[in-house]
Coordinates of C-alpha atoms (C1' of nucleotides) in Angstrom, one line a residue:
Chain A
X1 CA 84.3 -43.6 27.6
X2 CA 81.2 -43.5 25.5
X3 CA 81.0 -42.4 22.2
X4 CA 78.4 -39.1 21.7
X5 CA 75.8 -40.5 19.4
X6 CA 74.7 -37.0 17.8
X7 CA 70.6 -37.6 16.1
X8 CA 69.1 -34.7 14.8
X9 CA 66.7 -34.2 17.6
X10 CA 69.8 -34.0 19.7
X11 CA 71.2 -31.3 17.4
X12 CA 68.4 -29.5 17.1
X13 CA 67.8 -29.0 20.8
X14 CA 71.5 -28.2 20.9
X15 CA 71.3 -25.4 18.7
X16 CA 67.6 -24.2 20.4
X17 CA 69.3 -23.8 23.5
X18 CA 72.4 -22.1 22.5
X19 CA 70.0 -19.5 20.7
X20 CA 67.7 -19.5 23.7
X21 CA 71.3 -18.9 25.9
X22 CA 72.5 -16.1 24.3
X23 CA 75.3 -18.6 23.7
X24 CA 74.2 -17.5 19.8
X25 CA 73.5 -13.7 20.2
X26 CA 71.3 -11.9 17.6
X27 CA 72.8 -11.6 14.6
X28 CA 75.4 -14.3 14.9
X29 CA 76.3 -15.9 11.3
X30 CA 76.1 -19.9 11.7
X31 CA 78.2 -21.9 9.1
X32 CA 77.3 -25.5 8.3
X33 CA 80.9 -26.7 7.6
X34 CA 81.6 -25.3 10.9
X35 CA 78.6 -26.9 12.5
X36 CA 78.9 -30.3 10.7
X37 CA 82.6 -30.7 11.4
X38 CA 81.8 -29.6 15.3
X39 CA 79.3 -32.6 15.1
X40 CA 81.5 -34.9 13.3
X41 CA 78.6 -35.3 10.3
X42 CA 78.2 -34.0 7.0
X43 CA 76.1 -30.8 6.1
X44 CA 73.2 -32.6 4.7
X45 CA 71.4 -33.4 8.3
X46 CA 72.9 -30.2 9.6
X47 CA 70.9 -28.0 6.9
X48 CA 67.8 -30.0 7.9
X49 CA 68.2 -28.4 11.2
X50 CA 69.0 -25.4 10.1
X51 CA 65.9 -25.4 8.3
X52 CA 63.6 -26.7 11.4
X53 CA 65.0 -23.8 13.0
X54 CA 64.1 -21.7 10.7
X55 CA 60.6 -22.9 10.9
X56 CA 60.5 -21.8 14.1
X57 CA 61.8 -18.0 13.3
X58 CA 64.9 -18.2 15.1
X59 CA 66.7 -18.7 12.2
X60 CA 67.1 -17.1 8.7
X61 CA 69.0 -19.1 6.3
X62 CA 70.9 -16.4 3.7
X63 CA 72.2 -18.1 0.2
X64 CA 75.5 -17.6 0.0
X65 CA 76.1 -15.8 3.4
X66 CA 75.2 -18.2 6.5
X67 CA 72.4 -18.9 8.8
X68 CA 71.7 -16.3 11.0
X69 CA 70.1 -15.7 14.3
X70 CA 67.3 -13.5 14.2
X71 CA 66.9 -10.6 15.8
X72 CA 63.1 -8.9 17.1
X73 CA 62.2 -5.6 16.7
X74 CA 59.6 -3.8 19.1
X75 CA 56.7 -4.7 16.3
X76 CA 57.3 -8.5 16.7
X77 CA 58.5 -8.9 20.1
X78 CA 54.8 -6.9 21.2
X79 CA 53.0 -9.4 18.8
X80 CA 54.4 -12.9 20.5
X81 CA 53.8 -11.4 23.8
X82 CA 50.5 -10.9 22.9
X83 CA 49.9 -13.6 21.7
X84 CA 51.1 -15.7 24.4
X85 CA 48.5 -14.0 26.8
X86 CA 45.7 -14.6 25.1
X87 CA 47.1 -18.5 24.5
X88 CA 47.5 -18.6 28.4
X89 CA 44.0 -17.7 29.1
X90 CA 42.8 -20.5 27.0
X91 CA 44.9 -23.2 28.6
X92 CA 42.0 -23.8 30.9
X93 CA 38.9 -23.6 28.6
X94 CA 40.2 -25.6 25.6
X95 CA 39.3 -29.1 27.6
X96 CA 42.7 -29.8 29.3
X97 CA 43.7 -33.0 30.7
X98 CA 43.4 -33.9 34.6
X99 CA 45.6 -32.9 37.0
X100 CA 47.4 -35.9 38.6
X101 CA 49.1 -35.8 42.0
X102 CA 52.2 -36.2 40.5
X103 CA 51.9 -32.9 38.4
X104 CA 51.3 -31.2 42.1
X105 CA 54.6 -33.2 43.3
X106 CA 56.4 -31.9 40.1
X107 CA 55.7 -28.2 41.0
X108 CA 56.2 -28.4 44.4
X109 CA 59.7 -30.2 43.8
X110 CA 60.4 -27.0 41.3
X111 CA 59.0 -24.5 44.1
X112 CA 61.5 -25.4 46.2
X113 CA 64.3 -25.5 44.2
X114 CA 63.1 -21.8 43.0
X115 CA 63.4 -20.8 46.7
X116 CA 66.7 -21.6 47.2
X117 CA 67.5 -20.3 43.5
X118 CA 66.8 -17.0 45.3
X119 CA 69.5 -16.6 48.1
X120 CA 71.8 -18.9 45.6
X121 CA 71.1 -17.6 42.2
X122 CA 72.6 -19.3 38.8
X123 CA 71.3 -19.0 35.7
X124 CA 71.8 -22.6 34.4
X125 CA 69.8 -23.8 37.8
X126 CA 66.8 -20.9 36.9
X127 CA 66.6 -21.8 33.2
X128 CA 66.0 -25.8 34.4
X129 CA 63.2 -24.9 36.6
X130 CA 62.1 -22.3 33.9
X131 CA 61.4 -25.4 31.4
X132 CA 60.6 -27.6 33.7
X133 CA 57.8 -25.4 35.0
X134 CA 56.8 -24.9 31.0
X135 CA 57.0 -28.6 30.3
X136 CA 54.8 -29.7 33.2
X137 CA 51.6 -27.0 32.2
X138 CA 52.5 -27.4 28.3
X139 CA 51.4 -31.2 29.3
X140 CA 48.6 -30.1 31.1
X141 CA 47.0 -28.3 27.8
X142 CA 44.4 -31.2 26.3
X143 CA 44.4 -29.2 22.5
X144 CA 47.1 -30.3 20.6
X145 CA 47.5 -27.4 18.1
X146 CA 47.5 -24.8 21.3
X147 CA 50.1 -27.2 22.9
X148 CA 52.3 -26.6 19.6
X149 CA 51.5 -22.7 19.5
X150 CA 52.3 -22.6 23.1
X151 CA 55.4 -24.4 22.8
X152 CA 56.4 -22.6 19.7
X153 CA 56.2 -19.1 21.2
X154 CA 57.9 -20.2 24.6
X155 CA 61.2 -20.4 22.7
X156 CA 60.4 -18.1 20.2
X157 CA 60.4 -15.6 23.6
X158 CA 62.6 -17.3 25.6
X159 CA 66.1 -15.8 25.1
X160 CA 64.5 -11.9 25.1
X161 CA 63.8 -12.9 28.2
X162 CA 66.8 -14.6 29.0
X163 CA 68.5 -11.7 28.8
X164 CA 66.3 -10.1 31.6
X165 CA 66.6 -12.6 33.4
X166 CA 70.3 -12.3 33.5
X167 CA 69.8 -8.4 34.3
X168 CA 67.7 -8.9 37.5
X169 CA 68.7 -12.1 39.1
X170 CA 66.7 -11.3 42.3
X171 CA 63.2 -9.8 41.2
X172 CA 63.1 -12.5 38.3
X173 CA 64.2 -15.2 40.9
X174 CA 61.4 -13.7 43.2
X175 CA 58.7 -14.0 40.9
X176 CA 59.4 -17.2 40.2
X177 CA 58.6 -18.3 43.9
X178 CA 55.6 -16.5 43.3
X179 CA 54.7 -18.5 40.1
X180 CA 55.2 -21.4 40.7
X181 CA 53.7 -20.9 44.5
X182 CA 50.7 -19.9 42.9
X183 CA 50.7 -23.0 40.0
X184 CA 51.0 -25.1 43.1
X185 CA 48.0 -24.0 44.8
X186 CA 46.0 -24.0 41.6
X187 CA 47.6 -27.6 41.3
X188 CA 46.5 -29.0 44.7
X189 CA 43.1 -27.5 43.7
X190 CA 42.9 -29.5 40.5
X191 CA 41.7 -25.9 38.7
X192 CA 43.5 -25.8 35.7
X193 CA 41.6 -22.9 34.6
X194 CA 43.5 -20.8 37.3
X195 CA 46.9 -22.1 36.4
X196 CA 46.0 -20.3 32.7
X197 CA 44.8 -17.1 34.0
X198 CA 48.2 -17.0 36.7
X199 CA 50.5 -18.2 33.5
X200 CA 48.7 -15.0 31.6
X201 CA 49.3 -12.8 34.5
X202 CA 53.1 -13.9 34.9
X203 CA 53.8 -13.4 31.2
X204 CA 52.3 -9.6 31.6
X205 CA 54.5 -9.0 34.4
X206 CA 57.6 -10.3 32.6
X207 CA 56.8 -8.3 29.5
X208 CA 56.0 -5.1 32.0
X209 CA 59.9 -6.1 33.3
X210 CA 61.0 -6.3 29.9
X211 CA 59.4 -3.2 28.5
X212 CA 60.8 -1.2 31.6
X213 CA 64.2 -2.4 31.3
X214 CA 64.5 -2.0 27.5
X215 CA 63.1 0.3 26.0
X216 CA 60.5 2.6 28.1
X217 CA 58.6 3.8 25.2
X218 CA 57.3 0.2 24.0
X219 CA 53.3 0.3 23.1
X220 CA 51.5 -1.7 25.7
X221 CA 49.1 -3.1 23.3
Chain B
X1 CA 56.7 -22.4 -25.4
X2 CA 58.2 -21.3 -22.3
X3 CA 60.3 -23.7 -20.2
X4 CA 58.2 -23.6 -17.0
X5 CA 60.7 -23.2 -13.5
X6 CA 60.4 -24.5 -10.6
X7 CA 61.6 -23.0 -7.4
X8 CA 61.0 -25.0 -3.9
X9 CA 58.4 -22.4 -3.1
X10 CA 55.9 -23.0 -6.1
X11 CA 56.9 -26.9 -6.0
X12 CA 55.6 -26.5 -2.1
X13 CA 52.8 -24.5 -3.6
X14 CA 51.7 -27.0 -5.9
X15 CA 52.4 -30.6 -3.5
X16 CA 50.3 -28.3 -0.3
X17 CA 47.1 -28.1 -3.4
X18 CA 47.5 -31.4 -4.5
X19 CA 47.0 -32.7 -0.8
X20 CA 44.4 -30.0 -0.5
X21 CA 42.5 -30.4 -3.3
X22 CA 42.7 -34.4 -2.5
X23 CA 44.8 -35.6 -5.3
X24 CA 47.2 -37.0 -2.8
X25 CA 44.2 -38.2 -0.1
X26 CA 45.6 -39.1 3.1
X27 CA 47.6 -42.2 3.2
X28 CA 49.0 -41.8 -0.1
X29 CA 52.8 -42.2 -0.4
X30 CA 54.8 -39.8 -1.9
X31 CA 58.0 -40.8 -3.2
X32 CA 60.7 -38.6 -3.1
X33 CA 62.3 -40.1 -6.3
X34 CA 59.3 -39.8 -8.0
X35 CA 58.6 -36.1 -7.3
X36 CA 62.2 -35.3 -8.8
X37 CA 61.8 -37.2 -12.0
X38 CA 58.9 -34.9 -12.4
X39 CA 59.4 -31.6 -11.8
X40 CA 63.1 -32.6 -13.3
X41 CA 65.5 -31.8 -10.2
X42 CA 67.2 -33.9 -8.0
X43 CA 65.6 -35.1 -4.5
X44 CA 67.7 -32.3 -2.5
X45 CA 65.3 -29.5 -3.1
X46 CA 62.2 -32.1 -2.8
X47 CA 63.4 -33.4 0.7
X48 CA 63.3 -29.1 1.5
X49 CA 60.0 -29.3 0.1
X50 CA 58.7 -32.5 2.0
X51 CA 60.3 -31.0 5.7
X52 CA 58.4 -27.7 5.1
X53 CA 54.7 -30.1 4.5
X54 CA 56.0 -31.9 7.3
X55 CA 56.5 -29.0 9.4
X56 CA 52.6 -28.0 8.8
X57 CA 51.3 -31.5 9.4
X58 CA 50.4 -32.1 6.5
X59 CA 52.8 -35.3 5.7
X60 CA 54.5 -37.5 8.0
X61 CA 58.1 -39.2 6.4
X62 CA 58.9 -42.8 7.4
X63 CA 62.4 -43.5 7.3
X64 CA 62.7 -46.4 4.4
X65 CA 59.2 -46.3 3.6
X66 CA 58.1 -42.8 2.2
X67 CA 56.5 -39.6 2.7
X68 CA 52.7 -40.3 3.7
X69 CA 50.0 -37.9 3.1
X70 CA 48.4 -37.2 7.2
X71 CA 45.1 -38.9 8.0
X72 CA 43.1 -36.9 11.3
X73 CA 41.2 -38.5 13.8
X74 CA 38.1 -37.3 15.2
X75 CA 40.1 -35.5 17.9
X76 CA 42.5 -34.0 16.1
X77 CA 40.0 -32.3 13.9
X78 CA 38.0 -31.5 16.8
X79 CA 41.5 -29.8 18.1
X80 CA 41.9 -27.6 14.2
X81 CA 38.3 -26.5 14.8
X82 CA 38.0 -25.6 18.5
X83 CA 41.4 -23.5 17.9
X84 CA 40.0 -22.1 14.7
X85 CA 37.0 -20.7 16.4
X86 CA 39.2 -19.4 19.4
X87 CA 41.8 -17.4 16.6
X88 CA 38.5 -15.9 14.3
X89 CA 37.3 -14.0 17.4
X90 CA 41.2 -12.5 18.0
X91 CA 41.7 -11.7 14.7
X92 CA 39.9 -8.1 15.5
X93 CA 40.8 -7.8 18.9
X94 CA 44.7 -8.2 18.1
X95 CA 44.9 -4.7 16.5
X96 CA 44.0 -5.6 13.2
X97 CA 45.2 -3.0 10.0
X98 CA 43.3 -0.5 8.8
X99 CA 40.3 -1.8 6.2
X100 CA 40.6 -0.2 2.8
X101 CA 37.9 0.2 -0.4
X102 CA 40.3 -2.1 -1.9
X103 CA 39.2 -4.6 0.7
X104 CA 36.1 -3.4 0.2
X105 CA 35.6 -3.8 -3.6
X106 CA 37.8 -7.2 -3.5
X107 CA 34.9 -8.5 -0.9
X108 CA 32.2 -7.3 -3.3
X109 CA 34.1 -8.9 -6.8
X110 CA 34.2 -12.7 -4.5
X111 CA 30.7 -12.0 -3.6
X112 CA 29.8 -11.7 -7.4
X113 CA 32.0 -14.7 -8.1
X114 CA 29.9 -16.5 -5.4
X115 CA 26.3 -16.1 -6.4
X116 CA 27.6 -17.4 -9.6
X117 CA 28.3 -20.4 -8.4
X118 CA 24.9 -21.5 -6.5
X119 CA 23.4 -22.1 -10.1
X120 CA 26.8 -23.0 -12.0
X121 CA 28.6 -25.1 -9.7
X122 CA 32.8 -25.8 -10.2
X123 CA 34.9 -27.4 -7.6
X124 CA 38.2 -25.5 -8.7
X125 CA 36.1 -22.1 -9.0
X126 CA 34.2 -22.8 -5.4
X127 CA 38.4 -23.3 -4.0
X128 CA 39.8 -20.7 -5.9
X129 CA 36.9 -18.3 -4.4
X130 CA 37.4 -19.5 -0.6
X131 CA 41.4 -19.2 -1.1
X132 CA 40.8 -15.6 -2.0
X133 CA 38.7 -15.0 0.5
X134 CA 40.9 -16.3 3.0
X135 CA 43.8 -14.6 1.8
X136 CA 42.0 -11.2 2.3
X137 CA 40.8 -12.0 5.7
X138 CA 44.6 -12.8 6.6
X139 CA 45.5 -9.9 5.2
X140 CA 43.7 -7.6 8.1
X141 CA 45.1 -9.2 11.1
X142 CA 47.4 -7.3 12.5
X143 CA 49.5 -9.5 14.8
X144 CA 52.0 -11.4 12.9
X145 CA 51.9 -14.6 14.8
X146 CA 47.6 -15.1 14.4
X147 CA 48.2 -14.9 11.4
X148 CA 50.3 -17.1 11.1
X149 CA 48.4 -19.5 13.1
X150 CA 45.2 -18.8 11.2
X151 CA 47.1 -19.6 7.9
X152 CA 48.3 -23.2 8.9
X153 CA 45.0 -24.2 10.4
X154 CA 43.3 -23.3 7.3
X155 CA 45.9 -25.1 4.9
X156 CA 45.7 -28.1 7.8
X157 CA 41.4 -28.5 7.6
X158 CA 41.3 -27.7 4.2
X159 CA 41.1 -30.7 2.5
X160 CA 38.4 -32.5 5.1
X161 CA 36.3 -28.9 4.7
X162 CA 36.8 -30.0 0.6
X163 CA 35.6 -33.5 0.9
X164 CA 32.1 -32.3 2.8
X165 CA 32.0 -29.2 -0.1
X166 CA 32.4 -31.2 -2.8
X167 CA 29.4 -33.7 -1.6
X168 CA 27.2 -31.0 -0.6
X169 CA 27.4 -28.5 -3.5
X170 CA 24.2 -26.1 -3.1
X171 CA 24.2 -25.7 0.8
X172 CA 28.7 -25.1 0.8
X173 CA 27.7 -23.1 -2.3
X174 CA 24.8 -21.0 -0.5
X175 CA 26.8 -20.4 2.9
X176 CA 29.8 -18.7 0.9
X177 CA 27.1 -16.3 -0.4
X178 CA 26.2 -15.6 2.8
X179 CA 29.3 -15.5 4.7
X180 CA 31.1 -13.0 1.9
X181 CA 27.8 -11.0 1.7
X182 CA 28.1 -10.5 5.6
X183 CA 31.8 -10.2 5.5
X184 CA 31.4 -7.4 2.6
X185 CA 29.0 -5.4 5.3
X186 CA 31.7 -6.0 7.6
X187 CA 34.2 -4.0 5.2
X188 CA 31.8 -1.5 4.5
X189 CA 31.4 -0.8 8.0
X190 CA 35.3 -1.0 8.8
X191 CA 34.5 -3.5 11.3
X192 CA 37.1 -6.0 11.7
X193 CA 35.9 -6.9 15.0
X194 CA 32.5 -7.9 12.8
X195 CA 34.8 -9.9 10.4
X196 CA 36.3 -11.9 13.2
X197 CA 32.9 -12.6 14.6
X198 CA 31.2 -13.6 10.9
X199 CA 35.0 -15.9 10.6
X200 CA 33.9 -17.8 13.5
X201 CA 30.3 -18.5 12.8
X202 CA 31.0 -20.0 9.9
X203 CA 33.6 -22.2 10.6
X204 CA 31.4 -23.3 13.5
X205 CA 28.7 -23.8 11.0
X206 CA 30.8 -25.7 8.3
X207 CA 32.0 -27.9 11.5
X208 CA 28.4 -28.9 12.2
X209 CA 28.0 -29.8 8.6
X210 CA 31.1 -32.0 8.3
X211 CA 30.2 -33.8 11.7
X212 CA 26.8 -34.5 10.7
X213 CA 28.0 -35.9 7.3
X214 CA 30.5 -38.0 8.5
X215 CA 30.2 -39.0 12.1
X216 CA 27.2 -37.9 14.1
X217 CA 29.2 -39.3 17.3
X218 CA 32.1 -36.9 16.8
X219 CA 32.1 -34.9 20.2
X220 CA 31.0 -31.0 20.3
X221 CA 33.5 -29.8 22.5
Chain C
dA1 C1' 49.8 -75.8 7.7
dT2 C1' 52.3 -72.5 10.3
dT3 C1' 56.1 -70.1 11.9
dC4 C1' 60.4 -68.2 11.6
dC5 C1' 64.2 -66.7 9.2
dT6 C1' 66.6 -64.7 5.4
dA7 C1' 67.2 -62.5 1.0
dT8 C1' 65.8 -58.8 -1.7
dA9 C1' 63.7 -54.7 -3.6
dG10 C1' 63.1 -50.1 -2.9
dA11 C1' 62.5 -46.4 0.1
dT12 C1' 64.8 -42.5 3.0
dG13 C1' 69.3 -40.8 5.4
dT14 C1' 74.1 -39.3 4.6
dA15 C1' 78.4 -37.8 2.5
dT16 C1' 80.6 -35.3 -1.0
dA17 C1' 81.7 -32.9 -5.3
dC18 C1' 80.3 -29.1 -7.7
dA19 C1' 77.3 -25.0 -9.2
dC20 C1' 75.8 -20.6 -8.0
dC21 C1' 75.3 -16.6 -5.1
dT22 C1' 77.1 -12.7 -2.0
dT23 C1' 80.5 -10.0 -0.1
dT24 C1' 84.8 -8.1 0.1
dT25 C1' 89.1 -6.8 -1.6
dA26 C1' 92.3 -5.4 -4.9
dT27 C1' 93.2 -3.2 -9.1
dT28 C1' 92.7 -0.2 -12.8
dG29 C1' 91.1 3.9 -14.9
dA30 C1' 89.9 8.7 -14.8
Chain D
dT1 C1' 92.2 10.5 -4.6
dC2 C1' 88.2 8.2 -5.8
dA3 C1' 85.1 5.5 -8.4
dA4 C1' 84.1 1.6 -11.0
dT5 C1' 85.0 -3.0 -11.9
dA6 C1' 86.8 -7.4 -11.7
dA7 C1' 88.4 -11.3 -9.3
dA8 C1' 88.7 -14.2 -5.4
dA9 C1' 87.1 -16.2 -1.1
dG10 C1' 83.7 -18.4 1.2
dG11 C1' 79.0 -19.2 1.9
dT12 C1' 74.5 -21.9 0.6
dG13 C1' 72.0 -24.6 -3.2
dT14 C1' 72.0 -28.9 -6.0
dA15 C1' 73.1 -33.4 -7.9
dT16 C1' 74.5 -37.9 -7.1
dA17 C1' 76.7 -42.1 -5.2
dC18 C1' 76.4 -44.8 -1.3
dA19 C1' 74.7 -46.4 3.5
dT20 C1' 71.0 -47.8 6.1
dC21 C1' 66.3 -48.8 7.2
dT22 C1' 61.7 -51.1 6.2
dA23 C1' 58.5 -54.2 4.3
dT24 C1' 57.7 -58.2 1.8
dA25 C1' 58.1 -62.5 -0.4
dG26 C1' 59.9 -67.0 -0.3
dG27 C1' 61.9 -71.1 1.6
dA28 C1' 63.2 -74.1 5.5
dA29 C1' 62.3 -76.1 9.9
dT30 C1' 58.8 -77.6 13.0

DNA sequence: ATTCCTATAGATGTATACACCTTTTATTGA
DNA sequence: TCAATAAAAGGTGTATACATCTATAGGAAT
């Protein structure tokens, strides 16, 4: 029996995945008592994570009231998306690093645990191959600010889509096989160039998915 | 005599121009200690402070040591710049806002401001002209997240952009003048597109000054 | 002389009491 | 009955004492 040692990196991924999980809906009011007594520490490293959080916009920290979750409106959720596209198609040109056999291995372990995610789905198995397939390209990008931006807006998205994901388990397990088919290839052909432009094209689909699902009258662009 | 006040956000204000403006050049320590005897609060609020200059790379703080003002390596700069030039050419494709005469006539005063200062030179009047500038410019992009990005990478370059201005006052002097005279046609013509373009030529061309001032060897691309 | 260890000064990290802010509820007056 | 107001509850913001970490200087052993 082990002891949890709690560090704030721990906590703050903690919390970034319980937003990410809809475990945190929009809108839910955080207390730091609450959090620092769940934690067993006082409030003073909690609020520092609070306020990380916050730096990354999935947070807004309310004197006197709480930390809450944020919520996007149609405005904010178009501009991230945006953005994201255009950060994917620049993966490739911004001098990344070389593609190693064992980032082709990586992909093709995740492809095939994405093909039997389809016949067997569960969404704790789909959001581990969903980082892990964002991990592998973010550490394929050789500009260190676009790795940050690219990271940043991954979570900053994530749980928006989350929530489709959890909607259409078979088209979104589906089009995962086809990602990550398609990074694999691109892999194998040491083009990283092409696995840009097929992240770009993935994260149009899932904001088409989104846009349908959601709301129907969301401006493209 | 007023009792000035200080809230985090102008004490942030002030530490992010001191680092800026190269009163705190990199490797200074900042103590937090220090910091609260002076602006006459206790460290609490600094340590907010020193996270948020943390958070925008500007400071790195070392556990029993001290908050130390970031130095940047050939590559990193080479990183700010490459993305720099990549977000000037989005800022009018991203739907920026409408341009106004008030964008029009603030343009036209900075240009004024500016051909003053080829002949009558001033360090804090050159930064307080490319601060407004840079403010306006931020101020038409449309997509929330650019501009946010824009924003950072201009607060994070800005002090190694100050070094080269402050050697080379004439030339830095000359190409403001030009850049807010083309910017100010830009306007004229409601072109943000034009604005994005002129953005990116001269930060190419101010990179190409500062590598040829301080390292010919630094790597284009 | 050099190396290793230890003590110490001084920095950040943490816990906690208190101040202040926001919201809600209850009460009082019309 | 309703509106205005006050008070209370419970949250974050701040100040401060203490714990812990880091770097350095000095002394002892080799």
């Amino acid at each position: 029996m082990t002891v949890e040692k709690h560090t704030t990196a721990s906590i703050f991924e903690t919390l970034r995945d319980r937003i990410c999980l809809l475990d945190y809906p929009p809108g839910t009011v955080l207390r730091e008592a609450e959090l620092a007594k769940e934690f067993g520490i006082s409030r003073t490293p909690i609020r520092a994570v609070l306020q990380r959080l916050e730096h990354g916009s999935l947070v807004t920290v309310r004197d006197g009231v709480g930390t809450i979750v944020t919520d996007l409106n149609k405005a904010e959720l178009n501009d991230i998306y945006e953005m994201r596209l255009k950060m994917a198609e620049l993966i490739g040109v911004l001098s990344p690093r070389e593609i190693t056999p064992d980032d082709e291995a990586t992909a093709a372990r995740l492809l095939k645990r994405a093909k039997r995610l389809v016949d067997a789905y569960s969404p704790s198995e789909y959001w581990q191959i969903n980082h892990a397939q964002h991990a592998l390209i973010a550490d394929l990008i050789g500009n260190s600010v676009l790795r940050e931006v690219w990271d940043q807006l991954y979570f900053r998205s994530a749980r928006f889509w989350y929530q489709e994901a959890s909607r259409a388990h078979v088209g979104v397990a589906q089009d995962l096989v086809a990602e990550l088919s398609e990074v694999s290839r691109a892999l194998r052909e040491r083009d990283a160039m092409a696995v840009g432009y097929i992240q770009r094209n993935f994260i149009a689909f899932g904001f088409a998915r989104l846009k349908a699902a959601t709301n129907p009258d969301l401006p493209i662009s």
